[in-house]
Coordinates of C-alpha atoms in Angstrom, one line a residue:
X1 CA 0.2 47.5 14.4
X2 CA -0.6 44.2 12.7
X3 CA -4.3 43.3 12.7
X4 CA -6.0 40.0 12.7
X5 CA -8.0 39.0 9.7
X6 CA -11.7 38.7 10.2
X7 CA -12.6 35.2 9.1
X8 CA -16.4 34.7 8.8
X9 CA -17.4 31.5 7.2
X10 CA -20.2 29.0 7.6
X11 CA -21.5 30.7 10.8
X12 CA -18.2 30.9 12.6
X13 CA -17.5 34.2 14.4
X14 CA -14.7 36.5 13.5
X15 CA -12.6 38.0 16.2
X16 CA -9.9 40.7 16.4
X17 CA -7.6 40.2 19.3
X18 CA -6.4 43.7 18.7
X19 CA -9.5 44.8 20.4
X20 CA -8.3 43.2 23.7
X21 CA -5.2 45.3 23.9
X22 CA -6.7 48.7 24.7
X23 CA -3.5 50.4 25.8
X24 CA -5.3 53.1 27.9
X25 CA -3.7 52.4 31.3
X26 CA -0.4 51.4 32.8
X27 CA -1.6 47.8 33.7
X28 CA -2.6 47.0 30.1
X29 CA 0.5 48.6 28.7
X30 CA 2.5 46.4 31.0
X31 CA 0.8 43.3 29.8
X32 CA 1.4 44.1 26.2
X33 CA 5.1 44.8 27.0
X34 CA 5.3 41.4 28.6
X35 CA 3.7 39.8 25.6
X36 CA 6.3 41.5 23.4
X37 CA 9.1 40.1 25.5
X38 CA 7.5 36.6 25.3
X39 CA 7.4 36.9 21.5
X40 CA 11.1 37.8 21.4
X41 CA 11.9 34.8 23.5
X42 CA 9.8 32.7 21.1
X43 CA 11.6 34.0 18.1
X44 CA 15.0 33.3 19.7
X45 CA 13.9 29.8 20.6
X46 CA 12.9 29.1 17.0
X47 CA 16.2 30.4 15.7
X48 CA 18.4 28.7 18.3
X49 CA 16.7 25.4 18.9
X50 CA 14.7 24.8 15.8
X51 CA 17.0 26.3 13.1
X52 CA 14.2 28.6 11.8
X53 CA 15.7 31.9 10.7
X54 CA 13.1 33.4 8.3
X55 CA 10.6 34.6 10.9
X56 CA 9.1 37.9 9.8
X57 CA 8.1 40.9 11.9
X58 CA 4.5 40.3 11.1
X59 CA 4.8 36.7 12.5
X60 CA 6.4 38.1 15.7
X61 CA 3.6 40.6 16.0
X62 CA 0.9 37.9 15.7
X63 CA 2.7 35.9 18.4
X64 CA 2.8 39.1 20.5
X65 CA -0.9 39.6 20.2
X66 CA -1.7 36.0 21.0
X67 CA 0.5 36.1 24.1
X68 CA -1.3 39.3 25.0
X69 CA -4.7 37.6 24.9
X70 CA -3.4 34.7 27.0
X71 CA -2.0 37.1 29.6
X72 CA -5.1 39.2 29.7
X73 CA -7.1 36.1 30.5
X74 CA -10.4 37.7 29.8
X75 CA -13.6 35.7 30.3
X76 CA -14.6 34.4 26.9
X77 CA -18.0 33.1 25.6
X78 CA -16.5 30.6 23.2
X79 CA -13.1 29.1 22.2
X80 CA -10.7 30.9 20.0
X81 CA -9.1 29.0 17.1
X82 CA -5.5 30.3 16.5
X83 CA -5.4 29.7 12.8
X84 CA -1.7 30.4 12.3
X85 CA -0.4 28.0 9.6
X86 CA 1.7 24.9 10.2
X87 CA 5.4 25.6 10.6
X88 CA 4.5 29.0 12.2
X89 CA 5.9 27.8 15.5
X90 CA 2.6 27.4 17.5
X91 CA 4.0 24.6 19.6
X92 CA 7.1 26.6 20.4
X93 CA 4.8 29.5 21.4
X94 CA 3.1 27.2 23.8
X95 CA 6.3 25.9 25.3
X96 CA 7.8 29.4 25.7
X97 CA 4.7 30.8 27.3
X98 CA 4.4 28.0 29.8
X99 CA 8.0 27.9 30.9
X100 CA 8.2 31.6 31.5
X101 CA 4.8 31.9 33.2
X102 CA 5.4 29.0 35.6
X103 CA 8.9 30.4 36.5
X104 CA 7.8 34.0 37.0
X105 CA 4.3 33.6 38.4
X106 CA 4.2 30.3 40.3
X107 CA 1.9 31.8 42.9
X108 CA -1.0 32.6 40.5
X109 CA -0.6 31.1 37.0
X110 CA -2.4 27.9 36.1
X111 CA -3.3 26.2 32.8
X112 CA -4.6 23.0 31.3
X113 CA -2.6 21.9 28.3
X114 CA -3.5 19.3 25.7
X115 CA -1.3 17.7 23.0
X116 CA -1.7 14.8 20.7
X117 CA 0.8 12.2 22.1
X118 CA 2.1 11.0 25.5
X119 CA 5.7 11.6 24.5
X120 CA 4.8 15.3 23.7
X121 CA 3.2 16.0 27.0
X122 CA 6.0 14.3 28.9
X123 CA 8.6 16.3 27.0
X124 CA 6.8 19.6 27.6
X125 CA 6.4 18.7 31.3
X126 CA 10.1 18.1 31.6
X127 CA 10.9 21.4 29.8
X128 CA 8.7 23.4 32.2
X129 CA 10.0 21.7 35.4
X130 CA 13.7 21.9 34.3
X131 CA 13.3 25.5 33.4
X132 CA 11.6 26.4 36.7
X133 CA 13.9 24.2 38.9
X134 CA 10.7 22.9 40.6
X135 CA 7.8 20.6 39.8
X136 CA 5.2 23.0 38.3
X137 CA 3.7 20.7 35.6
X138 CA 2.0 17.3 36.0
X139 CA 0.9 14.8 33.3
X140 CA -2.3 12.7 33.4
X141 CA -1.5 9.2 32.3
X142 CA -3.9 6.9 30.5
X143 CA -5.0 3.7 32.2
X144 CA -3.0 0.6 31.2
X145 CA -4.7 -2.5 32.6
X146 CA -1.5 -4.5 32.3
X147 CA 0.7 -2.1 34.2
X148 CA -1.5 0.1 36.4
X149 CA -4.0 -0.5 39.1
X150 CA -7.2 1.4 39.3
X151 CA -6.4 3.1 42.6
X152 CA -3.1 4.6 41.2
X153 CA -4.9 5.8 38.1
X154 CA -7.6 7.5 40.0
X155 CA -5.1 9.0 42.5
X156 CA -3.4 11.1 39.8
X157 CA -6.6 13.1 39.4
X158 CA -6.1 14.3 43.0
X159 CA -2.4 14.8 42.7
X160 CA -2.8 17.1 39.7
X161 CA -4.3 19.8 41.9
X162 CA -0.9 20.4 43.4
X163 CA 0.6 21.7 40.2
X164 CA 0.2 25.0 38.2
X165 CA 0.0 23.2 34.9
X166 CA -1.7 19.9 34.1
X167 CA -1.0 18.2 30.8
X168 CA -3.0 15.5 29.0
X169 CA -3.4 13.9 25.6
X170 CA -6.3 14.7 23.3
X171 CA -7.7 11.2 24.0
X172 CA -7.7 11.9 27.7
X173 CA -9.4 15.3 27.1
X174 CA -12.1 13.4 25.2
X175 CA -12.6 10.9 28.0
X176 CA -12.8 13.6 30.7
X177 CA -15.4 15.5 28.5
X178 CA -17.5 12.3 28.0
X179 CA -17.5 11.6 31.7
X180 CA -18.4 15.3 32.5
X181 CA -15.3 15.7 34.6
X182 CA -13.5 18.7 33.1
X183 CA -14.5 20.8 36.0
X184 CA -12.0 18.8 38.1
X185 CA -9.1 20.6 36.4
X186 CA -10.3 24.2 36.9
X187 CA -8.4 24.7 40.2
X188 CA -5.0 24.1 41.8
X189 CA -3.9 24.3 45.4
X190 CA -1.0 26.3 46.6
X191 CA 1.4 25.1 49.4
X192 CA -0.3 27.5 51.8
X193 CA -3.7 25.9 51.0
X194 CA -5.1 28.6 48.8
X195 CA -7.2 27.5 45.9
X196 CA -6.5 29.2 42.6
X197 CA -8.2 28.9 39.3
X198 CA -6.8 27.3 36.2
X199 CA -8.4 29.5 33.7
X200 CA -6.6 28.7 30.5
X201 CA -7.2 25.6 28.3
X202 CA -4.5 25.5 25.6
X203 CA -5.0 22.8 23.0
X204 CA -2.1 22.2 20.6
X205 CA -3.6 20.8 17.3
X206 CA -7.3 20.1 16.8
X207 CA -9.0 17.8 19.3
X208 CA -11.7 15.4 18.2
X209 CA -14.8 17.6 17.9
X210 CA -17.1 14.9 16.6
X211 CA -17.0 11.1 17.0
X212 CA -18.6 8.7 14.6
X213 CA -19.6 5.2 15.6
X214 CA -21.2 2.2 13.9
X215 CA -23.4 0.0 16.0
X216 CA -24.7 -3.5 15.4
X217 CA -26.9 -5.7 17.5
X218 CA -23.8 -7.5 18.7
X219 CA -22.3 -4.1 19.8
X220 CA -25.5 -3.4 21.7
X221 CA -25.3 -6.8 23.4
X222 CA -21.7 -6.1 24.5
X223 CA -22.7 -2.7 25.7
X224 CA -25.5 -4.0 27.8
X225 CA -23.2 -6.6 29.3
X226 CA -20.9 -3.7 30.4
X227 CA -23.9 -1.8 31.8
X228 CA -25.0 -4.9 33.7
X229 CA -21.5 -5.3 35.1
X230 CA -21.3 -1.8 36.6
X231 CA -25.0 -1.6 37.7
X232 CA -24.8 -4.1 40.5
X233 CA -24.5 -2.6 44.0
X234 CA -22.5 -4.1 46.8
X235 CA -25.4 -6.5 47.6
X236 CA -25.8 -7.6 44.0
X237 CA -28.9 -5.6 43.4
X238 CA -29.4 -3.9 40.1
X239 CA -29.4 -0.1 40.2
X240 CA -32.5 1.6 38.9
X241 CA -30.9 2.9 35.7
X242 CA -30.3 -0.6 34.3
X243 CA -33.9 -1.4 33.3
X244 CA -34.5 2.1 32.0
X245 CA -31.5 1.8 29.6
X246 CA -32.2 -1.8 28.8
X247 CA -35.7 -1.0 27.5
X248 CA -34.4 1.6 25.1
X249 CA -31.5 -0.5 23.9
X250 CA -34.0 -3.5 23.3
X251 CA -36.1 -1.2 21.0
X252 CA -33.0 -0.2 19.1
X253 CA -31.8 -3.8 18.8
X254 CA -35.2 -4.9 17.5
X255 CA -34.9 -2.3 14.7
X256 CA -31.4 -3.4 13.7
X257 CA -32.5 -7.1 13.6
X258 CA -35.8 -6.5 11.8
X259 CA -35.8 -7.5 8.1
X260 CA -38.4 -4.7 7.6
X261 CA -36.1 -1.9 8.5
X262 CA -35.3 0.1 5.4
X263 CA -31.9 1.4 4.4
X264 CA -31.6 5.2 5.1
X265 CA -32.7 7.3 8.1
X266 CA -33.3 5.6 11.4
X267 CA -35.5 7.6 13.6
X268 CA -34.8 8.4 17.3
X269 CA -36.1 6.0 19.9
X270 CA -36.6 8.7 22.5
X271 CA -35.7 12.3 21.6
X272 CA -33.8 14.3 24.2
X273 CA -32.8 11.1 26.1
X274 CA -29.6 11.5 28.1
X275 CA -27.6 8.7 29.8
X276 CA -28.3 8.7 33.6
X277 CA -25.6 10.6 35.5
X278 CA -25.0 7.6 37.8
X279 CA -24.4 5.3 34.8
X280 CA -21.9 7.8 33.3
X281 CA -20.1 7.9 36.6
X282 CA -20.0 4.1 37.1
X283 CA -19.1 3.5 33.5
X284 CA -16.3 6.0 33.5
X285 CA -14.8 4.4 36.7
X286 CA -14.9 0.9 35.2
X287 CA -14.0 1.4 31.5
X288 CA -11.6 3.2 29.2
X289 CA -11.9 5.6 26.4
X290 CA -13.3 3.3 23.7
X291 CA -16.2 2.0 25.8
X292 CA -17.0 5.6 26.8
X293 CA -17.4 6.5 23.1
X294 CA -19.7 3.5 22.8
X295 CA -21.8 4.8 25.7
X296 CA -22.1 8.2 24.0
X297 CA -22.8 6.7 20.6
X298 CA -25.7 4.6 22.1
X299 CA -27.0 7.8 23.7
X300 CA -26.8 9.7 20.4
X301 CA -28.7 6.9 18.4
X302 CA -31.4 6.7 21.0
X303 CA -32.0 10.4 21.1
X304 CA -31.3 11.5 17.5
X305 CA -31.3 8.3 15.3
X306 CA -28.7 7.7 12.6
X307 CA -28.2 6.1 9.2
X308 CA -29.2 2.5 8.8
X309 CA -27.4 0.1 6.4
X310 CA -27.2 -3.6 6.0
X311 CA -23.9 -5.4 5.3
X312 CA -24.0 -9.1 4.6
X313 CA -27.5 -9.2 6.1
X314 CA -26.3 -7.6 9.4
X315 CA -28.1 -4.3 10.2
X316 CA -25.9 -1.4 11.5
X317 CA -26.6 2.2 12.4
X318 CA -24.0 4.9 12.1
X319 CA -24.2 8.0 14.2
X320 CA -22.0 11.0 14.8
X321 CA -22.1 13.1 18.0
X322 CA -20.5 16.3 19.0
X323 CA -18.2 16.1 22.0
X324 CA -19.3 18.6 24.6
X325 CA -16.1 20.0 26.1
X326 CA -17.9 22.6 28.2
X327 CA -15.4 25.2 26.9
X328 CA -16.8 28.0 29.0
X329 CA -15.2 26.3 32.1
X330 CA -12.0 27.8 30.7
X331 CA -10.7 30.4 28.4
X332 CA -10.0 28.0 25.6
X333 CA -7.5 28.5 22.7
X334 CA -7.1 25.8 20.0
X335 CA -3.9 26.0 17.9
X336 CA -5.1 24.7 14.6
X337 CA -3.6 25.8 11.3
X338 CA -6.5 24.6 9.2
X339 CA -9.2 25.9 11.6
X340 CA -10.5 28.6 9.2
X341 CA -11.8 25.9 6.7
X342 CA -12.2 22.8 8.9
X343 CA -15.9 21.8 8.6
X344 CA -16.0 20.6 12.2
X345 CA -15.8 24.3 13.2
X346 CA -18.8 25.2 11.0
X347 CA -20.8 26.9 13.7
X348 CA -21.1 30.0 15.7
X349 CA -19.5 28.1 18.6
X350 CA -16.0 29.3 17.8
X351 CA -14.0 32.5 17.1
X352 CA -11.4 32.2 14.4
X353 CA -8.3 34.4 14.1
X354 CA -5.5 34.3 11.5
X355 CA -2.4 36.3 10.7
X356 CA -2.9 39.0 8.0
X357 CA 0.2 37.7 6.1
X358 CA 0.1 34.0 5.6
X359 CA 3.3 31.9 4.9
X360 CA 4.6 32.2 1.4
X361 CA 4.4 28.7 -0.1
X362 CA 5.7 30.1 -3.5
X363 CA 8.2 27.2 -3.5
X364 CA 5.3 24.7 -3.7
X365 CA 3.9 23.2 -6.9
X366 CA 0.7 21.1 -6.9
X367 CA 0.6 18.7 -9.9
X368 CA -3.1 17.9 -10.1
X369 CA -4.5 14.9 -12.1
X370 CA -8.2 15.2 -12.7
X371 CA -8.4 12.0 -14.7
X372 CA -8.6 9.7 -11.6
X373 CA -9.9 9.8 -8.1
X374 CA -8.0 6.7 -7.0
X375 CA -10.7 5.8 -4.5
X376 CA -10.4 2.8 -2.2
X377 CA -13.0 1.0 -4.2
X378 CA -11.2 1.5 -7.5
X379 CA -7.9 0.2 -6.1
X380 CA -9.6 -2.8 -4.4
X381 CA -11.3 -3.9 -7.6
X382 CA -8.4 -3.8 -9.9
X383 CA -4.9 -5.4 -9.2
X384 CA -3.8 -3.9 -12.5
X385 CA -4.6 -0.5 -11.2
X386 CA -2.4 -1.0 -8.1
X387 CA 0.4 -2.2 -10.3
X388 CA 0.0 0.9 -12.6
X389 CA 0.0 3.2 -9.5
X390 CA 3.2 1.6 -8.2
X391 CA 4.9 2.0 -11.6
X392 CA 3.8 5.7 -11.7
X393 CA 4.9 6.3 -8.1
X394 CA 8.3 4.8 -8.8
X395 CA 8.8 7.0 -11.8
X396 CA 7.9 10.1 -9.9
X397 CA 10.3 9.3 -7.2
X398 CA 13.1 8.7 -9.7
X399 CA 12.4 12.0 -11.3
X400 CA 13.1 13.9 -8.1
X401 CA 16.8 13.1 -7.9
X402 CA 18.4 13.7 -4.5
X403 CA 15.1 14.3 -2.7
X404 CA 12.9 12.2 -0.5
X405 CA 9.2 11.7 -1.5
X406 CA 6.4 11.0 1.0
X407 CA 3.8 8.5 -0.4
X408 CA 0.4 8.7 1.3
X409 CA -2.5 6.3 0.8
X410 CA -5.1 4.4 2.6
X411 CA -4.1 2.4 5.7
X412 CA -5.0 -0.9 3.9
X413 CA -2.5 -0.2 1.1
X414 CA 0.6 0.9 3.1
X415 CA 1.9 -2.6 3.6
X416 CA 1.7 -3.4 -0.1
X417 CA 3.2 -0.1 -1.1
X418 CA 6.1 -0.5 1.5
X419 CA 6.9 -3.9 -0.1
X420 CA 6.7 -2.7 -3.7
X421 CA 8.8 0.4 -3.0
X422 CA 11.2 -1.3 -0.6
X423 CA 14.3 -0.4 -2.8
X424 CA 13.3 3.3 -2.7
X425 CA 12.6 3.2 1.0
X426 CA 15.9 1.4 1.7
X427 CA 17.9 4.1 -0.2
X428 CA 16.2 7.0 1.6
X429 CA 14.3 8.1 -1.5
X430 CA 10.8 7.4 -0.1
X431 CA 8.7 7.1 3.0
X432 CA 5.2 5.6 3.3
X433 CA 2.3 6.6 5.6
X434 CA -1.5 6.4 5.6
X435 CA -3.9 9.3 5.5
X436 CA -4.4 11.1 8.8
X437 CA -1.4 9.3 10.4
X438 CA 1.3 11.3 12.2
X439 CA -1.0 14.1 13.5
X440 CA 0.8 16.8 15.3
X441 CA 4.3 15.4 14.6
X442 CA 7.4 16.5 12.8
X443 CA 8.2 13.0 11.6
X444 CA 8.0 13.9 7.9
X445 CA 9.8 17.2 7.7
X446 CA 12.7 15.5 5.9
X447 CA 10.5 14.8 2.8
X448 CA 10.7 17.2 -0.1
X449 CA 7.7 16.0 -2.2
X450 CA 4.5 14.0 -1.7
X451 CA 2.2 11.7 -3.7
X452 CA -1.3 11.4 -2.5
X453 CA -2.7 8.1 -3.8
X454 CA -6.4 8.8 -3.3
X455 CA -7.9 11.2 -0.7
X456 CA -9.4 10.6 2.7
X457 CA -13.2 10.0 2.0
X458 CA -14.7 8.8 5.3
X459 CA -17.8 7.2 3.9
X460 CA -21.3 8.4 3.2
X461 CA -22.7 7.5 6.7
X462 CA -20.0 9.6 8.3
X463 CA -20.7 12.7 6.2
X464 CA -24.5 12.6 6.5
X465 CA -24.4 12.1 10.3
X466 CA -21.5 14.4 11.0
X467 CA -23.0 17.3 9.0
X468 CA -26.3 16.7 10.8
X469 CA -24.5 16.8 14.2
X470 CA -22.4 19.9 13.3
X471 CA -24.8 21.9 11.1
X472 CA -28.3 20.5 11.1
X473 CA -28.8 20.0 14.8
X474 CA -27.7 23.6 15.5
X475 CA -30.3 25.1 13.2
X476 CA -33.0 22.4 14.0
X477 CA -33.1 21.2 10.3
X478 CA -33.0 17.6 9.1
X479 CA -30.4 17.4 6.3
X480 CA -31.1 15.3 3.3
X481 CA -29.1 12.1 3.3
X482 CA -29.2 11.1 -0.4
X483 CA -26.3 11.2 -2.9
X484 CA -25.6 10.6 -6.6
X485 CA -22.6 9.8 -8.7
X486 CA -21.3 12.7 -10.9
X487 CA -18.2 13.5 -12.9
X488 CA -16.6 14.7 -9.7
X489 CA -17.4 11.5 -7.8
X490 CA -19.9 10.8 -5.1
X491 CA -21.9 14.0 -4.6
X492 CA -24.5 14.6 -1.8
X493 CA -27.9 16.0 -2.7
X494 CA -27.9 18.4 0.2
X495 CA -25.5 21.2 -0.6
X496 CA -24.6 21.6 3.1
X497 CA -23.6 17.9 3.4
X498 CA -21.6 18.2 0.1
X499 CA -19.8 21.4 1.3
X500 CA -19.0 19.6 4.6
X501 CA -17.5 16.7 2.7
X502 CA -15.5 18.8 0.3
X503 CA -14.1 20.9 3.2
X504 CA -13.2 17.8 5.2
X505 CA -11.3 16.2 2.3
X506 CA -9.5 19.4 1.5
X507 CA -8.5 20.0 5.1
X508 CA -7.0 16.5 5.2
X509 CA -5.0 17.2 2.1
X510 CA -3.8 20.5 3.6
X511 CA -2.8 18.8 6.8
X512 CA -0.8 16.1 4.9
X513 CA 0.9 18.8 2.9
X514 CA 1.8 20.9 6.0
X515 CA 3.5 17.9 7.6
X516 CA 6.3 18.6 5.1
X517 CA 6.8 22.1 6.6
X518 CA 7.2 23.3 3.0
X519 CA 7.0 27.0 3.8
X520 CA 10.3 26.7 5.7
X521 CA 12.2 24.8 3.0
X522 CA 14.6 26.6 0.8
X523 CA 14.1 24.4 -2.2
X524 CA 11.1 23.4 -4.4
X525 CA 8.4 21.1 -3.1
X526 CA 6.1 19.1 -5.4
X527 CA 2.8 17.6 -4.4
X528 CA 1.0 15.1 -6.7
X529 CA -2.8 15.1 -6.2
X530 CA -5.4 12.9 -7.8
X531 CA -9.0 14.2 -7.6
X532 CA -11.8 15.3 -10.0
X533 CA -13.6 17.7 -7.7
X534 CA -12.7 21.1 -8.9
X535 CA -14.4 22.9 -6.0
X536 CA -12.5 20.8 -3.5
X537 CA -9.2 21.6 -5.2
X538 CA -10.1 25.2 -5.0
X539 CA -10.4 25.0 -1.2
X540 CA -6.8 23.5 -1.2
X541 CA -5.7 26.3 -3.5
X542 CA -7.0 29.0 -1.2
X543 CA -4.7 27.7 1.5
X544 CA -1.7 28.2 -0.8
X545 CA -2.4 31.4 -2.8
X546 CA 1.2 31.8 -4.0
X547 CA 1.8 28.1 -4.8
X548 CA 1.8 27.0 -8.4
X549 CA -1.0 24.6 -9.6
X550 CA -0.5 22.7 -12.9
X551 CA -2.0 19.8 -14.7
X552 CA -0.5 16.3 -14.4
X553 CA -1.3 13.4 -16.7
X554 CA 0.5 10.1 -15.9
X555 CA 1.3 7.8 -18.8
X556 CA -0.1 4.8 -16.9
X557 CA -3.8 3.9 -17.1
X558 CA -4.5 4.0 -13.3
X559 CA -8.2 3.0 -13.2
X560 CA -11.0 2.1 -15.6
X561 CA -11.1 0.7 -19.1
X562 CA -8.2 1.3 -21.5
X563 CA -8.7 3.8 -24.2
X564 CA -7.0 4.3 -27.6
X565 CA -4.1 6.2 -26.1
X566 CA -3.5 3.5 -23.5
X567 CA -3.3 0.9 -26.2
X568 CA -0.8 3.0 -28.2
X569 CA 1.4 3.5 -25.1
X570 CA 1.3 -0.3 -24.4
X571 CA 2.4 -0.8 -28.0
X572 CA 5.3 1.5 -27.7
X573 CA 6.4 -0.2 -24.5
X574 CA 6.3 -3.6 -26.2
X575 CA 8.4 -2.6 -29.2
X576 CA 11.8 -4.1 -29.4
X577 CA 14.9 -2.0 -29.7
X578 CA 15.6 -1.2 -33.4
X579 CA 12.1 -2.2 -34.5
X580 CA 10.6 0.0 -37.2
X581 CA 6.8 -0.1 -37.8
X582 CA 4.6 1.7 -40.3
X583 CA 1.9 3.9 -38.7
X584 CA -0.9 2.1 -40.5
X585 CA 0.3 -1.2 -39.2
X586 CA 0.0 0.1 -35.7
X587 CA -3.5 1.4 -35.8
X588 CA -4.7 -1.6 -37.8
X589 CA -3.3 -4.0 -35.2
X590 CA -4.8 -2.0 -32.4
X591 CA -8.1 -1.9 -34.3
X592 CA -8.5 1.9 -34.2
X593 CA -9.1 4.3 -37.0
X594 CA -6.4 6.4 -38.7
X595 CA -8.3 9.5 -37.6
X596 CA -8.2 8.4 -34.0
X597 CA -4.5 7.6 -34.1
X598 CA -3.7 11.0 -35.7
X599 CA -5.8 12.8 -33.0
X600 CA -3.9 10.9 -30.2
X601 CA -0.6 11.7 -31.8
X602 CA -1.2 15.4 -31.2
X603 CA -1.7 14.9 -27.4
X604 CA 1.0 15.5 -24.7
X605 CA 0.5 12.0 -23.4
X606 CA 1.5 10.5 -26.8
X607 CA 4.6 12.6 -27.0
X608 CA 5.6 11.7 -23.4
X609 CA 5.2 8.0 -24.3
X610 CA 7.6 8.4 -27.3
X611 CA 10.2 10.1 -25.1
X612 CA 9.9 7.5 -22.3
X613 CA 10.2 4.5 -24.6
X614 CA 12.7 6.0 -27.0
X615 CA 10.4 6.0 -30.1
X616 CA 11.0 8.4 -32.9
X617 CA 8.9 9.2 -36.0
X618 CA 10.3 9.1 -39.5
X619 CA 7.7 10.2 -42.0
X620 CA 5.0 7.5 -41.6
X621 CA 7.2 5.1 -39.6
X622 CA 7.8 4.7 -35.9
X623 CA 11.2 3.4 -34.8
X624 CA 12.4 2.3 -31.3
X625 CA 16.0 3.3 -30.6

C-alpha cells in the first residue's frame, strides 16, 4: 500500500494518513472500499472530462487514502495540508467527492467548501445540485452595495442552514473568520427539523493565512470615522467601546505624526489588546472585507507594534497578523500543492502530507540567469533596462517556434509589456500576466514556456512583520528586523526572516510554473528565471527533482553599467553588412586593452553575439556578412 511521506520542516507536523485506515473491522473496511470507489470515479472523471490519461496507480492510491480520511471524519487537532502537486487533480477530487456524497448521503453528510473565485463556487454548486437532482449545495454571495440590500445579504446566512454543503470564496472565509462567525456554518437543518453537524472544511487552494497592512495617520482618521458611525445607538448615544478605542488610536496616531519617532520597530501601545466583541459585531454588520482587515490591522499594531517608516515625510506603520480561522471547529483540509515549503505554514499548527511519488517534470528545463535580479527598483530606474528586457523577451519568444510563452512581471509593468509585445500577443505567441495573478485558475495551461521578469519580493516591512507573526510570536521571540545588501540581493540579518523570504519567493515561482500544468504536457517546457539567490533557486529545484537546470546568459545588458563585453556586442550590432574591421581597431575605438578583448573573445556571450549579428573572424579581422 502506498504510504504518505513524512514531511517535517520548520516546526510543521508530519502525518501519515495510512494510520487512519486500520482495517481491523468490517466498518472500516467498508469505508476504505468506498474511498477506493470514489478514487476510481475521480480517475474516470479526469480521463473523460479533463483529457488527462497519464494517471498512475500511485496517484490513484493517494486519492483513495485522502478520500478515506474525509470519509472517516475523525476529530483532528489541526488542519491537514494535502500537498499533492498542481495538475494532480485535487479540484476534481473535491468535485467527485461532494457530488457523490450529497447524492448518496443527503440525510447526514455536510461540508463547508472554499474556492478562490465566485465563478468556481457557482459552477461547483451547479455540478452538485444537477448530479443530485435536488438543491443540496448553497453559495454565500459577497455584498455588492450597488446591487444588494443589507437584509438580503444577511438573510443568506440563515438560508445556508437548509443545505448539506455551503460554498464560499476565500475572501468570504477571511471575512467570516475576522468577524468570529465561522461557528455559524457548523450545522445544517434537515427537512424533519433535525440539526446535523457540518464537520468538514475543504479549502481548494491556499487561503490567506496572514494579512499585511500599512497604516498612516489618515488611515487611522478614516478608521475612527467608521467606528464613530457604528458606535451610536438608536438614541444617538455613543457606545462604551468608542472612547476606549479612541484613546488607543490617538496614542498610535501621535507616534505616526511625531518627528521624533525613529525608523524601525514601533512598540506595542497596549500588549494583549483585543477589539471589543460588540465593536467587531457592529463593524462586521456595517462594512465589508477591506474595512474588516483594517480593524484587525489596527488591533495588531496596538497589541504587537509593527515596523515604522516615513515616506515623503508621512509616517506609516506596517503590521502583519495571522488570520484565526478557528480550524478546530471543523476537520479542515487545505488542498495546496506548495504547502510543504510555503513559509506561511511554518509552525506546528498544521499537518502536511504528500504523495511518495511526485509528478515527473522531466520535460521541464529551467534556464537560470544569475547575472540579474530584475527587481522593481532596477526596472524603474532605467528605461534602457526595460527596452533591453523587451528585446530579450521578443527573442526568446521567437526562438520557441510554434509555442506560446507566458511573460510574467510586476503589475506595474504589464501594460507596457502588453503594448511592446502586442504583435506576439496578437499572433498567439505570448500572453502577459503579473505575479500572483490567476490563482487557482486554469487560464494559462495553453502556454508552453514562461519568462519571469523579476520575482515577487513583497517588501522588507512585509517579511519582517510576517515572519514575526508566523514564527516569532509562536516562540515568544522578537526577530531582528535589519537587513544588508549582498551579492544575492537584499538579505535579512535574522536567518529566520531570511529563510521566510526565500521560501516565499520560491513558492511564488513554483506556483507560477505550475499554472502551466507542465507535468501533464507531452512536449518540452522551458522556464526563464532571473535571480542571484542560489539558496532560493535550490528551493525551486527541490520541487522539480527531475527537471533540468541550466545557465542562461542573455546578450542584452539588462541592468547596471555596461562592461567590455556589452560594448563589443553593441559594436557588432552597429556594423554594416559587408564591413570588415581589424581587431585592433575595435578595441582601440572601444578604449579597452587587447588582453581584455582577447579574454572576452573566449566567452560564450561573445560567440553568441557573432552568430546573432552575422559576424565572422578571418585571422585578425571581423567581417559582417
